[in-house]
CSV table of C-alpha atoms in Angstrom, one decimal:
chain,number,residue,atom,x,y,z
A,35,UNK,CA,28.1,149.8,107.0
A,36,UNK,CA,24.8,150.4,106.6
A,37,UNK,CA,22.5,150.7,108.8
A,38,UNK,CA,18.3,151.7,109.3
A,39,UNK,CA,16.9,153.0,112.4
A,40,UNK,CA,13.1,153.1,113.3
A,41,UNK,CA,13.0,155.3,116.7
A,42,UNK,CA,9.4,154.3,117.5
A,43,UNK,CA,8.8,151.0,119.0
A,44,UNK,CA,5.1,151.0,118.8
A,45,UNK,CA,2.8,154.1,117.9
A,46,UNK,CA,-1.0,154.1,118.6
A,47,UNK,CA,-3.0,156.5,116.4
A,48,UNK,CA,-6.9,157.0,116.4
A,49,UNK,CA,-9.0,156.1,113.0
A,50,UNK,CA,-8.7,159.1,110.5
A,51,UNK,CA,-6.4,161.0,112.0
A,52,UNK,CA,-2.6,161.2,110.3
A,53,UNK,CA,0.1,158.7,110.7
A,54,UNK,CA,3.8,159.7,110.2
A,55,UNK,CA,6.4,156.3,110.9
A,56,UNK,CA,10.2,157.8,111.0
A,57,UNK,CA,12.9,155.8,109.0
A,58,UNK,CA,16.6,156.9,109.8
A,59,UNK,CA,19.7,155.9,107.7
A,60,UNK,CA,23.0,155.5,107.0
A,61,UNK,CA,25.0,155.0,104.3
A,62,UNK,CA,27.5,157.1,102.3
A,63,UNK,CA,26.0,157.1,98.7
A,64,UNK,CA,22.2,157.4,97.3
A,65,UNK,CA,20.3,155.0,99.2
A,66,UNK,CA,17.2,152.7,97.8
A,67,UNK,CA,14.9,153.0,100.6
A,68,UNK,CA,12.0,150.9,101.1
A,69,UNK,CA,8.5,150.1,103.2
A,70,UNK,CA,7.2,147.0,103.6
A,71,UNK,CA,4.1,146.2,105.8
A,72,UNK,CA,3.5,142.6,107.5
A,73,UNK,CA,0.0,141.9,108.8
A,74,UNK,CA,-0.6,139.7,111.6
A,75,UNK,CA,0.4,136.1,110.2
A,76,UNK,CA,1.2,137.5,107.2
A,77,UNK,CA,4.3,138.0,104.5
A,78,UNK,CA,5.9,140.8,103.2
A,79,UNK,CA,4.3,144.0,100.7
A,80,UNK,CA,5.9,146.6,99.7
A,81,UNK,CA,4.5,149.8,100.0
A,82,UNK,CA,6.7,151.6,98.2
A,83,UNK,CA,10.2,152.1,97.0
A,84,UNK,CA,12.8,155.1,96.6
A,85,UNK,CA,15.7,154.5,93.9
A,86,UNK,CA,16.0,157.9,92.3
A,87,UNK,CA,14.4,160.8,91.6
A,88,UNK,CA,11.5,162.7,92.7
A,89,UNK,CA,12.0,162.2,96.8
A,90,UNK,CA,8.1,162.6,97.2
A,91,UNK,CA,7.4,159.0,96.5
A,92,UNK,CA,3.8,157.5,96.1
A,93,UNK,CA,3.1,154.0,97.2
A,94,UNK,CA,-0.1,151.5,97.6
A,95,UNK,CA,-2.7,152.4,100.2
A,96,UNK,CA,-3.0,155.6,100.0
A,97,UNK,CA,1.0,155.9,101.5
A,98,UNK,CA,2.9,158.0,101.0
A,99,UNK,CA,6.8,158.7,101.5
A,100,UNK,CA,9.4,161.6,101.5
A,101,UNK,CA,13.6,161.4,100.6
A,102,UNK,CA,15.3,164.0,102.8
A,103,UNK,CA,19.0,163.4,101.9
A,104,UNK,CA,20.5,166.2,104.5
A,105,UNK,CA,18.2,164.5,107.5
A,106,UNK,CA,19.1,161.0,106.1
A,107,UNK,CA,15.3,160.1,106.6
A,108,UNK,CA,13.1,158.6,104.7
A,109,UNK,CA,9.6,158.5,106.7
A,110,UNK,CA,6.2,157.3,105.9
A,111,UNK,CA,3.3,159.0,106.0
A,112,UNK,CA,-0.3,158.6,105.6
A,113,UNK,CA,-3.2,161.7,105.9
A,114,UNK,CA,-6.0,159.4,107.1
A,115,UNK,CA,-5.3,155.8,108.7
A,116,UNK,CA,-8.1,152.5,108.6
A,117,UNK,CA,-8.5,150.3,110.7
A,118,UNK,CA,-7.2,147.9,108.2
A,119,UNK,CA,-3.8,149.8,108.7
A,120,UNK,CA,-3.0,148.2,111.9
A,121,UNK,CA,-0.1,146.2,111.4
A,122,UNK,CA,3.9,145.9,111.5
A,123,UNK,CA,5.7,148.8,109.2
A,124,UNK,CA,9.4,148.1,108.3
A,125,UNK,CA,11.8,150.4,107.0
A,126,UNK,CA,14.7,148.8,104.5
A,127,UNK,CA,17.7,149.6,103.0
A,128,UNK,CA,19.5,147.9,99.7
A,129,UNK,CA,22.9,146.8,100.8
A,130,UNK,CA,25.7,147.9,98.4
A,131,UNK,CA,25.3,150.4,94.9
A,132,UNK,CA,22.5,148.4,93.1
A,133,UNK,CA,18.9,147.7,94.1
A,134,UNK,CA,19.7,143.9,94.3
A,135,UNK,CA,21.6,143.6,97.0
A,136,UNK,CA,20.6,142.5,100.6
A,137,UNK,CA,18.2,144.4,102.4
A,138,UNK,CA,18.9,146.1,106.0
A,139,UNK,CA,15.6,146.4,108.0
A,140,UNK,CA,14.9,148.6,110.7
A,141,UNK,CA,13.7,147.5,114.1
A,142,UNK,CA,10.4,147.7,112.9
A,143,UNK,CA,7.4,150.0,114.1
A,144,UNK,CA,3.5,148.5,115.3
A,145,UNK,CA,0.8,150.4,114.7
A,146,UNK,CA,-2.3,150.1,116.4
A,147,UNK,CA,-5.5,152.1,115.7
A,148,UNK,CA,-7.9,153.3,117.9
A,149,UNK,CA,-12.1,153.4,116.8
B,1115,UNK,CA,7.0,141.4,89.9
B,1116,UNK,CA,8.1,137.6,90.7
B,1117,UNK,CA,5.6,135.5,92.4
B,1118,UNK,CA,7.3,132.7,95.2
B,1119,UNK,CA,6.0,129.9,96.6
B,1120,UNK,CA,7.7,129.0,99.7
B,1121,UNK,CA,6.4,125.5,101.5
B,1122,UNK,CA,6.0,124.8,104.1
B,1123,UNK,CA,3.9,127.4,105.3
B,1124,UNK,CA,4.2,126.1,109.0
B,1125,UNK,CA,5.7,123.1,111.2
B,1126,UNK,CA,6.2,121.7,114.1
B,1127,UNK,CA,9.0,120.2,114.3
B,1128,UNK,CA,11.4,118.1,117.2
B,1129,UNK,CA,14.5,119.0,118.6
B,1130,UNK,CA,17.3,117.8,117.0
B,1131,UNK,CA,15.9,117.1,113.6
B,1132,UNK,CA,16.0,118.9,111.1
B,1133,UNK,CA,13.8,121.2,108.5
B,1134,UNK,CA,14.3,121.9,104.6
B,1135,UNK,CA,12.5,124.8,103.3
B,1136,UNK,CA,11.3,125.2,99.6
B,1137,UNK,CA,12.0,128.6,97.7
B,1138,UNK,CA,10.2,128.3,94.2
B,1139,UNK,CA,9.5,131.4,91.9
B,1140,UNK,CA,8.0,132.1,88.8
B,1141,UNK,CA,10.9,133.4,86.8
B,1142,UNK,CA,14.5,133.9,86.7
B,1143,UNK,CA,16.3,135.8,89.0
B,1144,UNK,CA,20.0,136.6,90.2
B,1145,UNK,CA,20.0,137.0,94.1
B,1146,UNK,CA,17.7,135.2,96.3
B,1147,UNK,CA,17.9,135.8,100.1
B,1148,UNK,CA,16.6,133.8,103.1
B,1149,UNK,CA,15.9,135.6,106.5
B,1150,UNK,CA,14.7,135.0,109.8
B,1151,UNK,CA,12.6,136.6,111.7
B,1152,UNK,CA,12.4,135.6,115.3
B,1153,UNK,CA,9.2,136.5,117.7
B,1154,UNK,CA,8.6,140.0,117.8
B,1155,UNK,CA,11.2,141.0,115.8
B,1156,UNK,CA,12.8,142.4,112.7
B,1157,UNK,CA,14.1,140.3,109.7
B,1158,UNK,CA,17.7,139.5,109.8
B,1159,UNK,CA,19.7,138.2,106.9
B,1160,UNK,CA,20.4,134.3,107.3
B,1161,UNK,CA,22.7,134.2,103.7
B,1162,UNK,CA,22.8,135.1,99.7
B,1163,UNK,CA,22.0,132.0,97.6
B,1164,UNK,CA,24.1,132.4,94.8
B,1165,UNK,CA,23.3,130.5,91.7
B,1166,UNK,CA,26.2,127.9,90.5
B,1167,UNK,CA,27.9,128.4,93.4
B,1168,UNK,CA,28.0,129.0,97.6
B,1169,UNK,CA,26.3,130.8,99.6
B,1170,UNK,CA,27.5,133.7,101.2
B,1171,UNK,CA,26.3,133.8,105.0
B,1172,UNK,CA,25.7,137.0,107.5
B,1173,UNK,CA,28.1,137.0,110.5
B,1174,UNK,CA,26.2,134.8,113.2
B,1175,UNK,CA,25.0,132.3,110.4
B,1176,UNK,CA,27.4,129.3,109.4
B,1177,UNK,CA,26.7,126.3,106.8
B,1178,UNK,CA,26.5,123.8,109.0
B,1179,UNK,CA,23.5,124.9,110.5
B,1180,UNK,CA,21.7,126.5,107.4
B,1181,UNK,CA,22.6,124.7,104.9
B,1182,UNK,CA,21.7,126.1,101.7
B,1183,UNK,CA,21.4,125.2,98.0
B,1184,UNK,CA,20.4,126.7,94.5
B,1185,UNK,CA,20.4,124.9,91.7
B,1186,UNK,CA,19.2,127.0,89.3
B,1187,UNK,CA,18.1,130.3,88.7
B,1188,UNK,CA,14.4,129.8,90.2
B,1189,UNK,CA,14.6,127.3,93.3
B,1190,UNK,CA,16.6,127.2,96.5
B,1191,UNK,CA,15.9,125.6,99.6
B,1192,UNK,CA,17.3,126.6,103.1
B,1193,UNK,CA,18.0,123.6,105.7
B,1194,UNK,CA,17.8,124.2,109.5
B,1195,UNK,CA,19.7,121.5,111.3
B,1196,UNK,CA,19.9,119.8,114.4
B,1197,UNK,CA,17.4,121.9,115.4
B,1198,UNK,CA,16.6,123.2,119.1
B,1199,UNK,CA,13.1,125.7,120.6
B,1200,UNK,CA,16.1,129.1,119.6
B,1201,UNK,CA,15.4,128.4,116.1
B,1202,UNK,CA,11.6,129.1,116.4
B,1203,UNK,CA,11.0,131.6,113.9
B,1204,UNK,CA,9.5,132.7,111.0
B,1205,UNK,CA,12.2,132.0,107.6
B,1206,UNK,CA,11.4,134.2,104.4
B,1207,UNK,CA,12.6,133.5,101.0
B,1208,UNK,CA,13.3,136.8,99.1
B,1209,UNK,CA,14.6,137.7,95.6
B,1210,UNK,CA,15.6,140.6,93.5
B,1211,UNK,CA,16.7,140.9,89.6
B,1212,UNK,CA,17.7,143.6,87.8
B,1213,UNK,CA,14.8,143.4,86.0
B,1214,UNK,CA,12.3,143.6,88.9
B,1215,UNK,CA,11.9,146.4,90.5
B,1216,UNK,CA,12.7,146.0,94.1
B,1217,UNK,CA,12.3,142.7,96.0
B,1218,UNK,CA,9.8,139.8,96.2
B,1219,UNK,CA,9.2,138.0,99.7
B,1220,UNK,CA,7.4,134.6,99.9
B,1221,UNK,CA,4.6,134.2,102.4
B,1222,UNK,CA,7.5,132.6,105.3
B,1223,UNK,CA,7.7,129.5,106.9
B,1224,UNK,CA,6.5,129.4,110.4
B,1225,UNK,CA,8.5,127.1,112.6
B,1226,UNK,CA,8.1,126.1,115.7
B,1227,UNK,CA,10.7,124.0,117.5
B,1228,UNK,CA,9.5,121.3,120.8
């Protein structure tokens, strides 16, 4: 079955410097990977998605993630985080061999930013 | 991508009634989802509302407690019954189509249980 895996809780990083979030999988066949971002109080957004394709993949905000097939990871980064950035970061896998099926989240990750 | 309208946005609600969630979006689509997500934590998948006919529910989850419907291809609603303070949680309505790319959450319903 599938399955995602965020390995850190909670990850504190100061304003400007880099962020990477780590996203572990598991599944058997080409993944579609996602990010979504949840503000306090608020839904959903995707950041960005991975279906096929170039594994550097380019989403809203300035994020950024990378497809690594042999480390079954697909991790987010960012080169310069805002204060806005603060939030809840969850990593998602599609269920199944389409891009429709049910989504797997990982644990989820907060990130806080220092001034 | 598809815009949804999910009421309410928040209740308060008694123990031992229940709650029926609206899932409304602006187009067609095949799979709609509900989740929960309880304090603090990740979203976990409550069932698949399939069009026309039941839905299909995670382990954990059973019909008589989430009661779900779909009429058609753009509305569902998601009951939570006989309610007690365990079913505090935020519920999300989510749908995917071939034709979107990727998947469309509403805003959530923020319950809380007294």
């Amino acid at each position: 079955a599938q399955s995602v895996t965020q390995p850190d809780i909670h990850i504190t990083v100061s304003e400007g410097a880099s962020l990477e979030l780590r996203c572990n999988y598991s599944y058997g066949a080409t993944p579609y990977l996602f990010w979504y971002v949840q503000s306090p109080g608020q839904g959903l957004q995707l950041l960005l998605k991975y279906f096929s394709g170039d594994t550097l993949v380019q989403g809203i905000k300035g994020f950024e993630a990378e497809f690594k097939r042999s480390q079954s990871s697909f991790n987010l980064r960012k080169p310069s985080v805002h204060w806005s950035d603060a939030a809840e970061y969850f990593c998602a896998v599609a269920a199944g061999s389409s891009n429709t099926g049910k989504l797997i989240f990982g644990q989820g990750t907060t990130l806080q930013v220092k001034p | 991508s598809a815009v949804i309208s999910q009421k309410p946005s928040r209740d308060i609600c008694q123990r031992g009634t229940s709650l029926t969630i609206q899932c409304q979006v602006d187009s067609q689509v095949t799979m709609m989802f509900w989740y929960r997500q309880q304090p603090g934590q990740s979203l976990t998948l409550i069932a698949t509302a399939n069009q026309g006919s039941e839905a299909t529910y995670e382990s954990g989850f059973v019909i008589d407690k989430f009661p779900i419907s779909r009429p058609n291809l753009t509305f569902s609603t998601l009951t939570v019954s006989n309610m007690s303070p365990e079913d505090s949680s935020i519920y999300l309505c989510s749908v995917s189509s071939p034709g979107l790319s990727g998947y469309t959450f509403g805003s959530g319903t923020r319950l809380t249980v007294v």
